[in-house]
PDB file of C-alpha atoms in Angstrom:
ATOM      1  CA  ASP A   1     -13.528  11.506  -3.536  1.00 88.00           C
ATOM      2  CA  ASN A   2     -13.696  10.785  -7.293  1.00 94.00           C
ATOM      3  CA  ASN A   3     -14.621   7.184  -8.053  1.00 94.00           C
ATOM      4  CA  THR A   4     -15.303   4.442 -10.624  1.00 94.00           C
ATOM      5  CA  PRO A   5     -14.307   6.183 -13.875  1.00 96.00           C
ATOM      6  CA  ILE A   6     -15.644   4.457 -16.995  1.00 95.00           C
ATOM      7  CA  ILE A   7     -14.503   5.634 -20.428  1.00 95.00           C
ATOM      8  CA  SER A   8     -16.730   5.632 -23.505  1.00 96.00           C
ATOM      9  CA  GLY A   9     -15.915   3.377 -26.424  1.00 94.00           C
ATOM     10  CA  ASP A  10     -14.809   6.318 -28.592  1.00 94.00           C
ATOM     11  CA  GLY A  11     -12.485   7.563 -25.846  1.00 93.00           C
ATOM     12  CA  THR A  12     -13.939  11.075 -25.633  1.00 95.00           C
ATOM     13  CA  LYS A  13     -16.077  10.833 -22.474  1.00 96.00           C
ATOM     14  CA  ILE A  14     -15.713   9.593 -18.909  1.00 96.00           C
ATOM     15  CA  ILE A  15     -18.548   8.950 -16.467  1.00 97.00           C
ATOM     16  CA  PHE A  16     -17.678   8.812 -12.751  1.00 97.00           C
ATOM     17  CA  THR A  17     -18.987   9.677  -9.295  1.00 96.00           C
ATOM     18  CA  SER A  18     -17.750  12.427  -7.008  1.00 95.00           C
ATOM     19  CA  ASN A  19     -18.770  14.162  -3.784  1.00 93.00           C
ATOM     20  CA  GLU A  20     -17.159  17.410  -4.973  1.00 92.00           C
ATOM     21  CA  ALA A  21     -18.895  20.336  -6.648  1.00 91.00           C
ATOM     22  CA  LEU A  22     -17.233  20.068 -10.062  1.00 92.00           C
ATOM     23  CA  THR A  23     -19.642  22.450 -11.809  1.00 91.00           C
ATOM     24  CA  ASP A  24     -21.406  25.620 -10.688  1.00 89.00           C
ATOM     25  CA  ALA A  25     -24.000  23.600  -8.774  1.00 88.00           C
ATOM     26  CA  LYS A  26     -23.281  23.125  -5.072  1.00 89.00           C
ATOM     27  CA  ASN A  27     -22.863  19.772  -3.368  1.00 88.00           C
ATOM     28  CA  ASP A  28     -23.040  20.811   0.273  1.00 86.00           C
ATOM     29  CA  ASP A  29     -24.239  17.438   1.564  1.00 86.00           C
ATOM     30  CA  GLY A  30     -21.195  15.647   0.140  1.00 86.00           C
ATOM     31  CA  ASN A  31     -23.341  13.055  -1.605  1.00 90.00           C
ATOM     32  CA  GLN A  32     -21.774  10.995  -4.379  1.00 93.00           C
ATOM     33  CA  GLU A  33     -23.162  12.393  -7.654  1.00 96.00           C
ATOM     34  CA  LEU A  34     -22.610  11.432 -11.286  1.00 97.00           C
ATOM     35  CA  TYR A  35     -20.459  13.610 -13.521  1.00 97.00           C
ATOM     36  CA  LEU A  36     -19.570  13.389 -17.207  1.00 97.00           C
ATOM     37  CA  ILE A  37     -16.272  14.624 -18.643  1.00 96.00           C
ATOM     38  CA  ASP A  38     -16.365  15.475 -22.342  1.00 95.00           C
ATOM     39  CA  PHE A  39     -12.867  15.676 -23.829  1.00 92.00           C
ATOM     40  CA  PRO A  40     -13.335  15.961 -27.627  1.00 88.00           C
ATOM     41  CA  ARG A  41     -10.682  14.734 -30.056  1.00 88.00           C
ATOM     42  CA  SER A  42     -10.039  18.341 -31.073  1.00 87.00           C
ATOM     43  CA  ALA A  43      -8.997  19.200 -27.506  1.00 86.00           C
ATOM     44  CA  THR A  44      -5.383  20.254 -27.069  1.00 86.00           C
ATOM     45  CA  LYS A  45      -5.195  20.865 -23.319  1.00 87.00           C
ATOM     46  CA  THR A  46      -6.850  19.774 -20.100  1.00 84.00           C
ATOM     47  CA  ALA A  47      -8.777  23.038 -19.878  1.00 86.00           C
ATOM     48  CA  ASP A  48     -10.751  21.938 -22.957  1.00 89.00           C
ATOM     49  CA  ALA A  49     -12.461  19.220 -20.883  1.00 91.00           C
ATOM     50  CA  LYS A  50     -16.094  19.993 -20.086  1.00 93.00           C
ATOM     51  CA  PHE A  51     -17.682  18.742 -16.843  1.00 94.00           C
ATOM     52  CA  THR A  52     -21.433  18.092 -16.764  1.00 96.00           C
ATOM     53  CA  ARG A  53     -23.269  17.111 -13.608  1.00 96.00           C
ATOM     54  CA  LEU A  54     -25.791  14.330 -14.248  1.00 97.00           C
ATOM     55  CA  THR A  55     -27.395  13.883 -10.819  1.00 97.00           C
ATOM     56  CA  ASP A  56     -28.358  16.200  -7.972  1.00 95.00           C
ATOM     57  CA  THR A  57     -29.775  14.181  -5.096  1.00 95.00           C
ATOM     58  CA  GLU A  58     -30.386  14.615  -1.384  1.00 92.00           C
ATOM     59  CA  LYS A  59     -31.579  12.650   1.632  1.00 91.00           C
ATOM     60  CA  ASN A  60     -34.662  10.455   1.247  1.00 92.00           C
ATOM     61  CA  THR A  61     -35.573  11.164   4.878  1.00 90.00           C
ATOM     62  CA  ASP A  62     -34.548  13.851   7.345  1.00 88.00           C
ATOM     63  CA  THR A  63     -32.729  11.354   9.574  1.00 87.00           C
ATOM     64  CA  GLU A  64     -30.700   9.744   6.779  1.00 86.00           C
ATOM     65  CA  VAL A  65     -26.922  10.193   6.614  1.00 80.00           C
ATOM     66  CA  ILE A  66     -25.530  10.381   3.076  1.00 78.00           C
ATOM     67  CA  ASN A  67     -22.215  12.197   3.442  1.00 74.00           C
ATOM     68  CA  GLU A  68     -19.474  10.009   1.917  1.00 70.00           C
ATOM     69  CA  ILE A  69     -21.960   7.175   1.302  1.00 79.00           C
ATOM     70  CA  PHE A  70     -22.489   5.772  -2.188  1.00 88.00           C
ATOM     71  CA  THR A  71     -26.122   6.515  -2.972  1.00 93.00           C
ATOM     72  CA  ASN A  72     -25.407   6.886  -6.726  1.00 96.00           C
ATOM     73  CA  TYR A  73     -22.975   4.253  -8.006  1.00 96.00           C
ATOM     74  CA  SER A  74     -21.959   1.648 -10.634  1.00 96.00           C
ATOM     75  CA  PRO A  75     -22.079   3.933 -13.703  1.00 97.00           C
ATOM     76  CA  THR A  76     -21.762   2.620 -17.257  1.00 97.00           C
ATOM     77  CA  ILE A  77     -21.630   4.430 -20.599  1.00 98.00           C
ATOM     78  CA  ASN A  78     -22.099   3.426 -24.238  1.00 97.00           C
ATOM     79  CA  ASP A  79     -19.633   3.981 -27.086  1.00 97.00           C
ATOM     80  CA  ASP A  80     -20.476   7.595 -27.990  1.00 96.00           C
ATOM     81  CA  GLY A  81     -21.541   8.691 -24.505  1.00 97.00           C
ATOM     82  CA  SER A  82     -25.169   9.253 -25.461  1.00 97.00           C
ATOM     83  CA  VAL A  83     -26.569   6.772 -22.918  1.00 98.00           C
ATOM     84  CA  ILE A  84     -25.543   6.350 -19.292  1.00 98.00           C
ATOM     85  CA  ALA A  85     -26.849   3.883 -16.715  1.00 98.00           C
ATOM     86  CA  PHE A  86     -26.259   3.805 -12.983  1.00 98.00           C
ATOM     87  CA  VAL A  87     -27.617   2.485  -9.706  1.00 98.00           C
ATOM     88  CA  SER A  88     -29.220   4.830  -7.189  1.00 97.00           C
ATOM     89  CA  THR A  89     -31.002   4.613  -3.842  1.00 96.00           C
ATOM     90  CA  ARG A  90     -32.476   8.112  -4.286  1.00 96.00           C
ATOM     91  CA  ARG A  91     -36.184   8.807  -4.670  1.00 96.00           C
ATOM     92  CA  THR A  92     -35.876  12.220  -6.324  1.00 97.00           C
ATOM     93  CA  PHE A  93     -33.466  13.713  -8.863  1.00 97.00           C
ATOM     94  CA  LYS A  94     -33.519  17.501  -8.898  1.00 96.00           C
ATOM     95  CA  ALA A  95     -33.462  19.601 -12.076  1.00 97.00           C
ATOM     96  CA  LEU A  96     -29.943  20.229 -13.385  1.00 96.00           C
ATOM     97  CA  GLU A  97     -28.152  23.338 -14.583  1.00 93.00           C
ATOM     98  CA  ASN A  98     -27.896  21.830 -18.100  1.00 94.00           C
ATOM     99  CA  GLY A  99     -31.694  21.861 -18.542  1.00 96.00           C
ATOM    100  CA  THR A 100     -32.499  18.342 -17.343  1.00 97.00           C
ATOM    101  CA  PRO A 101     -35.909  18.386 -15.600  1.00 98.00           C
ATOM    102  CA  ALA A 102     -36.545  16.868 -12.174  1.00 98.00           C
ATOM    103  CA  PHE A 103     -37.403  13.170 -11.990  1.00 98.00           C
ATOM    104  CA  SER A 104     -39.056  10.994  -9.335  1.00 98.00           C
ATOM    105  CA  ALA A 105     -38.439   7.268  -8.948  1.00 98.00           C
ATOM    106  CA  ALA A 106     -41.374   5.036  -9.849  1.00 97.00           C
ATOM    107  CA  LYS A 107     -43.694   3.655  -7.210  1.00 96.00           C
ATOM    108  CA  GLU A 108     -43.167  -0.004  -6.372  1.00 96.00           C
ATOM    109  CA  GLY A 109     -45.040  -3.160  -5.386  1.00 91.00           C
ATOM    110  CA  ALA A 110     -47.303  -5.512  -7.320  1.00 87.00           C
ATOM    111  CA  ASN A 111     -49.876  -2.758  -7.803  1.00 89.00           C
ATOM    112  CA  GLY A 112     -47.363   0.038  -8.322  1.00 90.00           C
ATOM    113  CA  ASP A 113     -48.795   2.052  -5.451  1.00 93.00           C
ATOM    114  CA  ILE A 114     -46.019   2.071  -2.820  1.00 96.00           C
ATOM    115  CA  ASP A 115     -43.387   4.775  -2.473  1.00 95.00           C
ATOM    116  CA  PRO A 116     -39.804   3.642  -3.279  1.00 95.00           C
ATOM    117  CA  ASP A 117     -38.154   1.819  -0.372  1.00 93.00           C
ATOM    118  CA  GLY A 118     -34.713   3.271  -1.024  1.00 93.00           C
ATOM    119  CA  SER A 119     -33.142   0.082  -2.339  1.00 94.00           C
ATOM    120  CA  GLY A 120     -30.710   0.242  -5.251  1.00 96.00           C
ATOM    121  CA  GLU A 121     -32.553   0.667  -8.550  1.00 98.00           C
ATOM    122  CA  ILE A 122     -31.124   1.063 -12.049  1.00 98.00           C
ATOM    123  CA  PHE A 123     -31.699   4.323 -13.914  1.00 98.00           C
ATOM    124  CA  LEU A 124     -30.828   5.571 -17.397  1.00 98.00           C
ATOM    125  CA  TYR A 125     -29.819   9.045 -18.521  1.00 98.00           C
ATOM    126  CA  ASN A 126     -30.095  10.100 -22.175  1.00 98.00           C
ATOM    127  CA  ALA A 127     -27.472  12.766 -22.840  1.00 96.00           C
ATOM    128  CA  GLY A 128     -29.193  13.914 -26.034  1.00 96.00           C
ATOM    129  CA  THR A 129     -32.703  14.453 -24.664  1.00 97.00           C
ATOM    130  CA  LYS A 130     -31.427  15.253 -21.139  1.00 98.00           C
ATOM    131  CA  ARG A 131     -34.001  12.935 -19.598  1.00 98.00           C
ATOM    132  CA  TYR A 132     -33.954  10.214 -16.931  1.00 98.00           C
ATOM    133  CA  SER A 133     -35.792   6.910 -17.192  1.00 98.00           C
ATOM    134  CA  GLN A 134     -35.959   3.890 -14.914  1.00 98.00           C
ATOM    135  CA  VAL A 135     -35.068   0.240 -15.559  1.00 98.00           C
ATOM    136  CA  THR A 136     -35.990  -1.433 -12.251  1.00 98.00           C
ATOM    137  CA  ALA A 137     -38.525  -0.641  -9.508  1.00 98.00           C
ATOM    138  CA  MET A 138     -38.619  -3.535  -7.024  1.00 97.00           C
ATOM    139  CA  ARG A 139     -39.177  -3.928  -3.270  1.00 95.00           C
ATOM    140  CA  ASP A 140     -36.697  -5.555  -0.900  1.00 93.00           C
ATOM    141  CA  SER A 141     -39.520  -6.881   1.274  1.00 93.00           C
ATOM    142  CA  GLU A 142     -40.621  -9.210  -1.539  1.00 93.00           C
ATOM    143  CA  THR A 143     -37.343 -11.163  -1.417  1.00 94.00           C
ATOM    144  CA  ILE A 144     -37.141 -12.306   2.215  1.00 91.00           C
ATOM    145  CA  VAL A 145     -35.900 -15.884   2.713  1.00 89.00           C
ATOM    146  CA  ASN A 146     -35.432 -17.121   6.296  1.00 88.00           C
ATOM    147  CA  PHE A 147     -35.660 -13.517   7.534  1.00 88.00           C
ATOM    148  CA  VAL A 148     -32.883 -12.428   5.155  1.00 89.00           C
ATOM    149  CA  VAL A 149     -33.494  -9.880   2.388  1.00 91.00           C
ATOM    150  CA  ARG A 150     -32.073 -11.303  -0.845  1.00 93.00           C
ATOM    151  CA  GLY A 151     -33.010  -8.664  -3.402  1.00 95.00           C
ATOM    152  CA  PHE A 152     -30.527  -6.379  -5.157  1.00 96.00           C
ATOM    153  CA  ASN A 153     -29.871  -4.729  -8.542  1.00 97.00           C
ATOM    154  CA  ASN A 154     -26.287  -3.955  -9.499  1.00 96.00           C
ATOM    155  CA  PHE A 155     -23.467  -3.847 -12.065  1.00 96.00           C
ATOM    156  CA  PRO A 156     -25.371  -2.468 -15.084  1.00 97.00           C
ATOM    157  CA  ASN A 157     -23.441  -2.617 -18.365  1.00 97.00           C
ATOM    158  CA  LEU A 158     -24.524  -1.031 -21.660  1.00 98.00           C
ATOM    159  CA  SER A 159     -23.877  -2.388 -25.123  1.00 98.00           C
ATOM    160  CA  GLY A 160     -21.761  -0.167 -27.370  1.00 97.00           C
ATOM    161  CA  ASP A 161     -24.756   1.062 -29.349  1.00 98.00           C
ATOM    162  CA  GLY A 162     -26.644   1.870 -26.143  1.00 98.00           C
ATOM    163  CA  ARG A 163     -29.648  -0.288 -26.996  1.00 98.00           C
ATOM    164  CA  LYS A 164     -29.131  -3.148 -24.526  1.00 98.00           C
ATOM    165  CA  LEU A 165     -28.396  -3.186 -20.809  1.00 98.00           C
ATOM    166  CA  VAL A 166     -27.293  -6.237 -18.832  1.00 98.00           C
ATOM    167  CA  PHE A 167     -27.329  -6.317 -15.041  1.00 98.00           C
ATOM    168  CA  LEU A 168     -27.185  -8.697 -12.080  1.00 98.00           C
ATOM    169  CA  SER A 169     -30.245  -8.969  -9.849  1.00 98.00           C
ATOM    170  CA  ALA A 170     -31.799 -11.229  -7.211  1.00 97.00           C
ATOM    171  CA  PHE A 171     -35.351 -10.031  -7.831  1.00 97.00           C
ATOM    172  CA  ASN A 172     -38.039 -12.103  -9.539  1.00 97.00           C
ATOM    173  CA  PHE A 173     -39.282  -9.856 -12.323  1.00 97.00           C
ATOM    174  CA  ALA A 174     -42.737 -10.541 -13.719  1.00 95.00           C
ATOM    175  CA  GLY A 175     -43.468 -11.081 -17.408  1.00 94.00           C
ATOM    176  CA  THR A 176     -43.288 -13.773 -20.054  1.00 95.00           C
ATOM    177  CA  THR A 177     -39.520 -13.380 -20.532  1.00 95.00           C
ATOM    178  CA  ALA A 178     -38.691 -13.474 -16.809  1.00 96.00           C
ATOM    179  CA  ASN A 179     -40.561 -14.784 -13.732  1.00 96.00           C
ATOM    180  CA  LYS A 180     -38.010 -17.585 -13.199  1.00 96.00           C
ATOM    181  CA  ASN A 181     -36.264 -16.436 -10.034  1.00 96.00           C
ATOM    182  CA  THR A 182     -38.516 -17.487  -7.166  1.00 95.00           C
ATOM    183  CA  ASP A 183     -35.435 -18.466  -5.114  1.00 94.00           C
ATOM    184  CA  PHE A 184     -34.050 -14.906  -5.467  1.00 96.00           C
ATOM    185  CA  ASN A 185     -30.656 -16.074  -6.682  1.00 96.00           C
ATOM    186  CA  GLY A 186     -28.360 -13.570  -8.370  1.00 96.00           C
ATOM    187  CA  GLU A 187     -29.202 -13.876 -12.081  1.00 98.00           C
ATOM    188  CA  LEU A 188     -28.351 -11.980 -15.274  1.00 98.00           C
ATOM    189  CA  PHE A 189     -31.064  -9.914 -16.937  1.00 98.00           C
ATOM    190  CA  ILE A 190     -31.246  -7.960 -20.209  1.00 98.00           C
ATOM    191  CA  HIS A 191     -33.246  -4.745 -20.664  1.00 98.00           C
ATOM    192  CA  ASN A 192     -34.012  -3.106 -24.008  1.00 97.00           C
ATOM    193  CA  VAL A 193     -33.228   0.579 -23.531  1.00 98.00           C
ATOM    194  CA  GLY A 194     -36.453   2.527 -23.959  1.00 97.00           C
ATOM    195  CA  ALA A 195     -38.709  -0.288 -22.728  1.00 97.00           C
ATOM    196  CA  ALA A 196     -41.007   0.165 -19.737  1.00 97.00           C
ATOM    197  CA  VAL A 197     -39.722  -0.167 -16.183  1.00 97.00           C
ATOM    198  CA  ASN A 198     -39.214  -3.800 -15.033  1.00 97.00           C
ATOM    199  CA  THR A 199     -39.414  -5.074 -18.626  1.00 97.00           C
ATOM    200  CA  VAL A 200     -36.528  -7.537 -18.761  1.00 98.00           C
ATOM    201  CA  GLN A 201     -35.400 -10.859 -20.188  1.00 97.00           C
ATOM    202  CA  GLN A 202     -33.921 -13.319 -17.697  1.00 97.00           C
ATOM    203  CA  VAL A 203     -30.777 -14.818 -19.254  1.00 98.00           C
ATOM    204  CA  THR A 204     -29.606 -17.225 -16.549  1.00 97.00           C
ATOM    205  CA  GLU A 205     -31.687 -19.558 -14.409  1.00 96.00           C
ATOM    206  CA  THR A 206     -29.706 -21.180 -11.612  1.00 96.00           C
ATOM    207  CA  THR A 207     -30.264 -22.399  -8.071  1.00 91.00           C
ATOM    208  CA  GLU A 208     -28.336 -22.722  -4.841  1.00 87.00           C
ATOM    209  CA  THR A 209     -24.625 -21.835  -4.711  1.00 89.00           C
ATOM    210  CA  ALA A 210     -21.421 -22.748  -6.515  1.00 88.00           C
ATOM    211  CA  ALA A 211     -19.558 -25.956  -5.617  1.00 85.00           C
ATOM    212  CA  VAL A 212     -16.185 -24.326  -6.285  1.00 80.00           C
ATOM    213  CA  PRO A 213     -15.658 -21.928  -4.609  1.00 80.00           C
ATOM    214  CA  PHE A 214     -17.874 -23.630  -2.047  1.00 83.00           C
ATOM    215  CA  GLY A 215     -20.974 -21.596  -1.316  1.00 87.00           C
ATOM    216  CA  GLY A 216     -20.015 -18.860  -3.774  1.00 87.00           C
ATOM    217  CA  ALA A 217     -22.398 -16.937  -6.001  1.00 91.00           C
ATOM    218  CA  MET A 218     -23.557 -18.818  -9.080  1.00 94.00           C
ATOM    219  CA  ASN A 219     -23.392 -15.899 -11.522  1.00 96.00           C
ATOM    220  CA  LEU A 220     -20.930 -13.007 -11.591  1.00 94.00           C
ATOM    221  CA  LEU A 221     -20.943  -9.710 -13.457  1.00 94.00           C
ATOM    222  CA  PRO A 222     -17.992  -7.708 -12.112  1.00 89.00           C
ATOM    223  CA  ALA A 223     -17.516  -3.995 -12.518  1.00 85.00           C
ATOM    224  CA  PHE A 224     -14.926  -2.800 -15.061  1.00 83.00           C
ATOM    225  CA  VAL A 225     -15.632  -5.477 -17.674  1.00 90.00           C
ATOM    226  CA  ARG A 226     -17.247  -5.281 -21.122  1.00 94.00           C
ATOM    227  CA  PRO A 227     -19.679  -8.222 -21.071  1.00 97.00           C
ATOM    228  CA  LEU A 228     -21.714  -7.194 -24.163  1.00 98.00           C
ATOM    229  CA  ASN A 229     -20.632  -6.790 -27.765  1.00 97.00           C
ATOM    230  CA  ARG A 230     -21.572  -3.577 -29.578  1.00 97.00           C
ATOM    231  CA  THR A 231     -25.121  -4.625 -30.532  1.00 97.00           C
ATOM    232  CA  GLY A 232     -25.850  -6.561 -27.349  1.00 97.00           C
ATOM    233  CA  SER A 233     -26.356  -9.828 -29.227  1.00 98.00           C
ATOM    234  CA  LEU A 234     -23.531 -11.596 -27.369  1.00 98.00           C
ATOM    235  CA  LEU A 235     -22.940 -11.728 -23.624  1.00 98.00           C
ATOM    236  CA  VAL A 236     -19.881 -13.182 -21.916  1.00 98.00           C
ATOM    237  CA  PHE A 237     -20.004 -13.921 -18.199  1.00 97.00           C
ATOM    238  CA  GLU A 238     -18.706 -16.088 -15.385  1.00 95.00           C
ATOM    239  CA  SER A 239     -20.971 -18.672 -13.771  1.00 95.00           C
ATOM    240  CA  ALA A 240     -21.091 -21.989 -11.948  1.00 93.00           C
ATOM    241  CA  GLY A 241     -24.222 -22.896 -13.897  1.00 95.00           C
ATOM    242  CA  ASN A 242     -24.523 -25.864 -16.222  1.00 96.00           C
ATOM    243  CA  PHE A 243     -25.867 -24.064 -19.282  1.00 96.00           C
ATOM    244  CA  ALA A 244     -24.124 -26.134 -21.974  1.00 95.00           C
ATOM    245  CA  SER A 245     -24.312 -29.493 -20.117  1.00 95.00           C
ATOM    246  CA  LYS A 246     -20.548 -29.513 -19.498  1.00 94.00           C
ATOM    247  CA  ASN A 247     -20.386 -28.124 -15.978  1.00 93.00           C
ATOM    248  CA  SER A 248     -22.038 -30.693 -13.735  1.00 92.00           C
ATOM    249  CA  ASP A 249     -19.315 -30.132 -11.100  1.00 89.00           C
ATOM    250  CA  LYS A 250     -20.509 -26.503 -10.729  1.00 89.00           C
ATOM    251  CA  THR A 251     -17.085 -24.893 -10.995  1.00 88.00           C
ATOM    252  CA  ARG A 252     -16.795 -21.257 -12.062  1.00 88.00           C
ATOM    253  CA  GLU A 253     -16.496 -21.097 -15.851  1.00 92.00           C
ATOM    254  CA  VAL A 254     -16.747 -18.524 -18.632  1.00 95.00           C
ATOM    255  CA  PHE A 255     -19.841 -18.762 -20.826  1.00 97.00           C
ATOM    256  CA  LEU A 256     -20.874 -17.017 -24.030  1.00 98.00           C
ATOM    257  CA  ALA A 257     -24.613 -16.408 -24.440  1.00 98.00           C
ATOM    258  CA  ASP A 258     -26.095 -15.728 -27.876  1.00 98.00           C
ATOM    259  CA  LEU A 259     -29.005 -13.340 -27.320  1.00 97.00           C
ATOM    260  CA  SER A 260     -29.933 -12.902 -30.989  1.00 94.00           C
ATOM    261  CA  THR A 261     -32.881 -15.306 -30.656  1.00 90.00           C
ATOM    262  CA  ALA A 262     -35.848 -15.326 -28.301  1.00 89.00           C
ATOM    263  CA  THR A 263     -34.284 -18.111 -26.218  1.00 92.00           C
ATOM    264  CA  PRO A 264     -30.581 -17.591 -25.386  1.00 95.00           C
ATOM    265  CA  THR A 265     -28.129 -20.315 -26.390  1.00 97.00           C
ATOM    266  CA  PHE A 266     -24.923 -20.925 -24.456  1.00 98.00           C
ATOM    267  CA  ARG A 267     -21.365 -21.953 -25.246  1.00 98.00           C
ATOM    268  CA  GLN A 268     -18.953 -22.900 -22.459  1.00 97.00           C
ATOM    269  CA  ILE A 269     -15.543 -21.289 -23.019  1.00 95.00           C
ATOM    270  CA  THR A 270     -13.510 -22.668 -20.095  1.00 92.00           C
ATOM    271  CA  ASP A 271     -13.604 -26.057 -18.387  1.00 90.00           C
ATOM    272  CA  GLN A 272     -11.935 -26.325 -15.007  1.00 85.00           C
ATOM    273  CA  THR A 273     -11.979 -29.379 -12.784  1.00 82.00           C
ATOM    274  CA  THR A 274     -12.585 -29.050  -9.079  1.00 78.00           C
ATOM    275  CA  VAL A 275      -8.859 -29.693  -8.598  1.00 77.00           C
ATOM    276  CA  ASP A 276      -7.927 -26.930 -11.064  1.00 72.00           C
ATOM    277  CA  ALA A 277     -10.224 -24.484  -9.320  1.00 63.00           C
ATOM    278  CA  THR A 278      -8.547 -24.970  -5.951  1.00 67.00           C
ATOM    279  CA  LYS A 279      -5.247 -23.820  -7.505  1.00 68.00           C
ATOM    280  CA  ASN A 280      -6.447 -21.011  -9.760  1.00 67.00           C
ATOM    281  CA  ASP A 281      -8.311 -17.743  -9.432  1.00 64.00           C
ATOM    282  CA  TYR A 282     -11.923 -18.259 -10.463  1.00 68.00           C
ATOM    283  CA  ASN A 283     -12.435 -14.558 -11.156  1.00 71.00           C
ATOM    284  CA  PHE A 284     -11.922 -14.476 -14.922  1.00 84.00           C
ATOM    285  CA  LEU A 285     -13.205 -10.900 -15.524  1.00 90.00           C
ATOM    286  CA  ALA A 286     -14.520 -11.922 -18.932  1.00 94.00           C
ATOM    287  CA  SER A 287     -14.968  -9.250 -21.623  1.00 95.00           C
ATOM    288  CA  ILE A 288     -15.839  -9.210 -25.336  1.00 96.00           C
ATOM    289  CA  ASN A 289     -15.045  -6.762 -28.153  1.00 93.00           C
TER     290      ASN A 289
END
């Protein structure tokens, strides 16, 4: 299995997941690992492509089954391939054949003293320094509503310059620029690459569910879109929120968020009626150059 290929902005690199052993390192457990293909502009044949393995992970517990299960997933890459982000449920990343040292996921909980619970967390990999870092470290047990766990982190997307990361999450991150998601709704968050773990800015603040489609998610950030411009100052996304006071009927619309100031400002790009939305696909897959 080779999955979810994402090409860099300059067209010379591809990040993807695979359960094969595509380099000298073995992959006996068949776990989905991250690989990078480097195909420089000077290349003249397929054999010039260089494969680099970016994760080497195993079971978190002896009883866990990981063969053919996506434990490393949702990769994203910046324009020149120097920064990669992905989601992983793994607690430990082993040292790699390219010189990357081993890395352990951060402890979790309000006091930062609990071992990772194996939920999906977002990690970064710097191809230049060959080092991992962590964006999120949250606990599922803190998001239970009516006996249902609501928390998740997914769909990370990097800006072209690799300095900003947007992702969708139902956690309530602490801090002066977040701490607005006590209902654990899926919201959009921005992370400055290089900042400490769980340091984020909450972009959207919505409640409940969409009116059209009825009961649907309020905010979407699909895979295979480019939601950020090169510098990460503009974000385009789909939502049933009423950010620009033009969407009181809570239909799915496309919004443009200006993130260049401390408080995001919003422009509504589309305006569907509830009748329109019953006839059309609400999944706009919005991207920006």
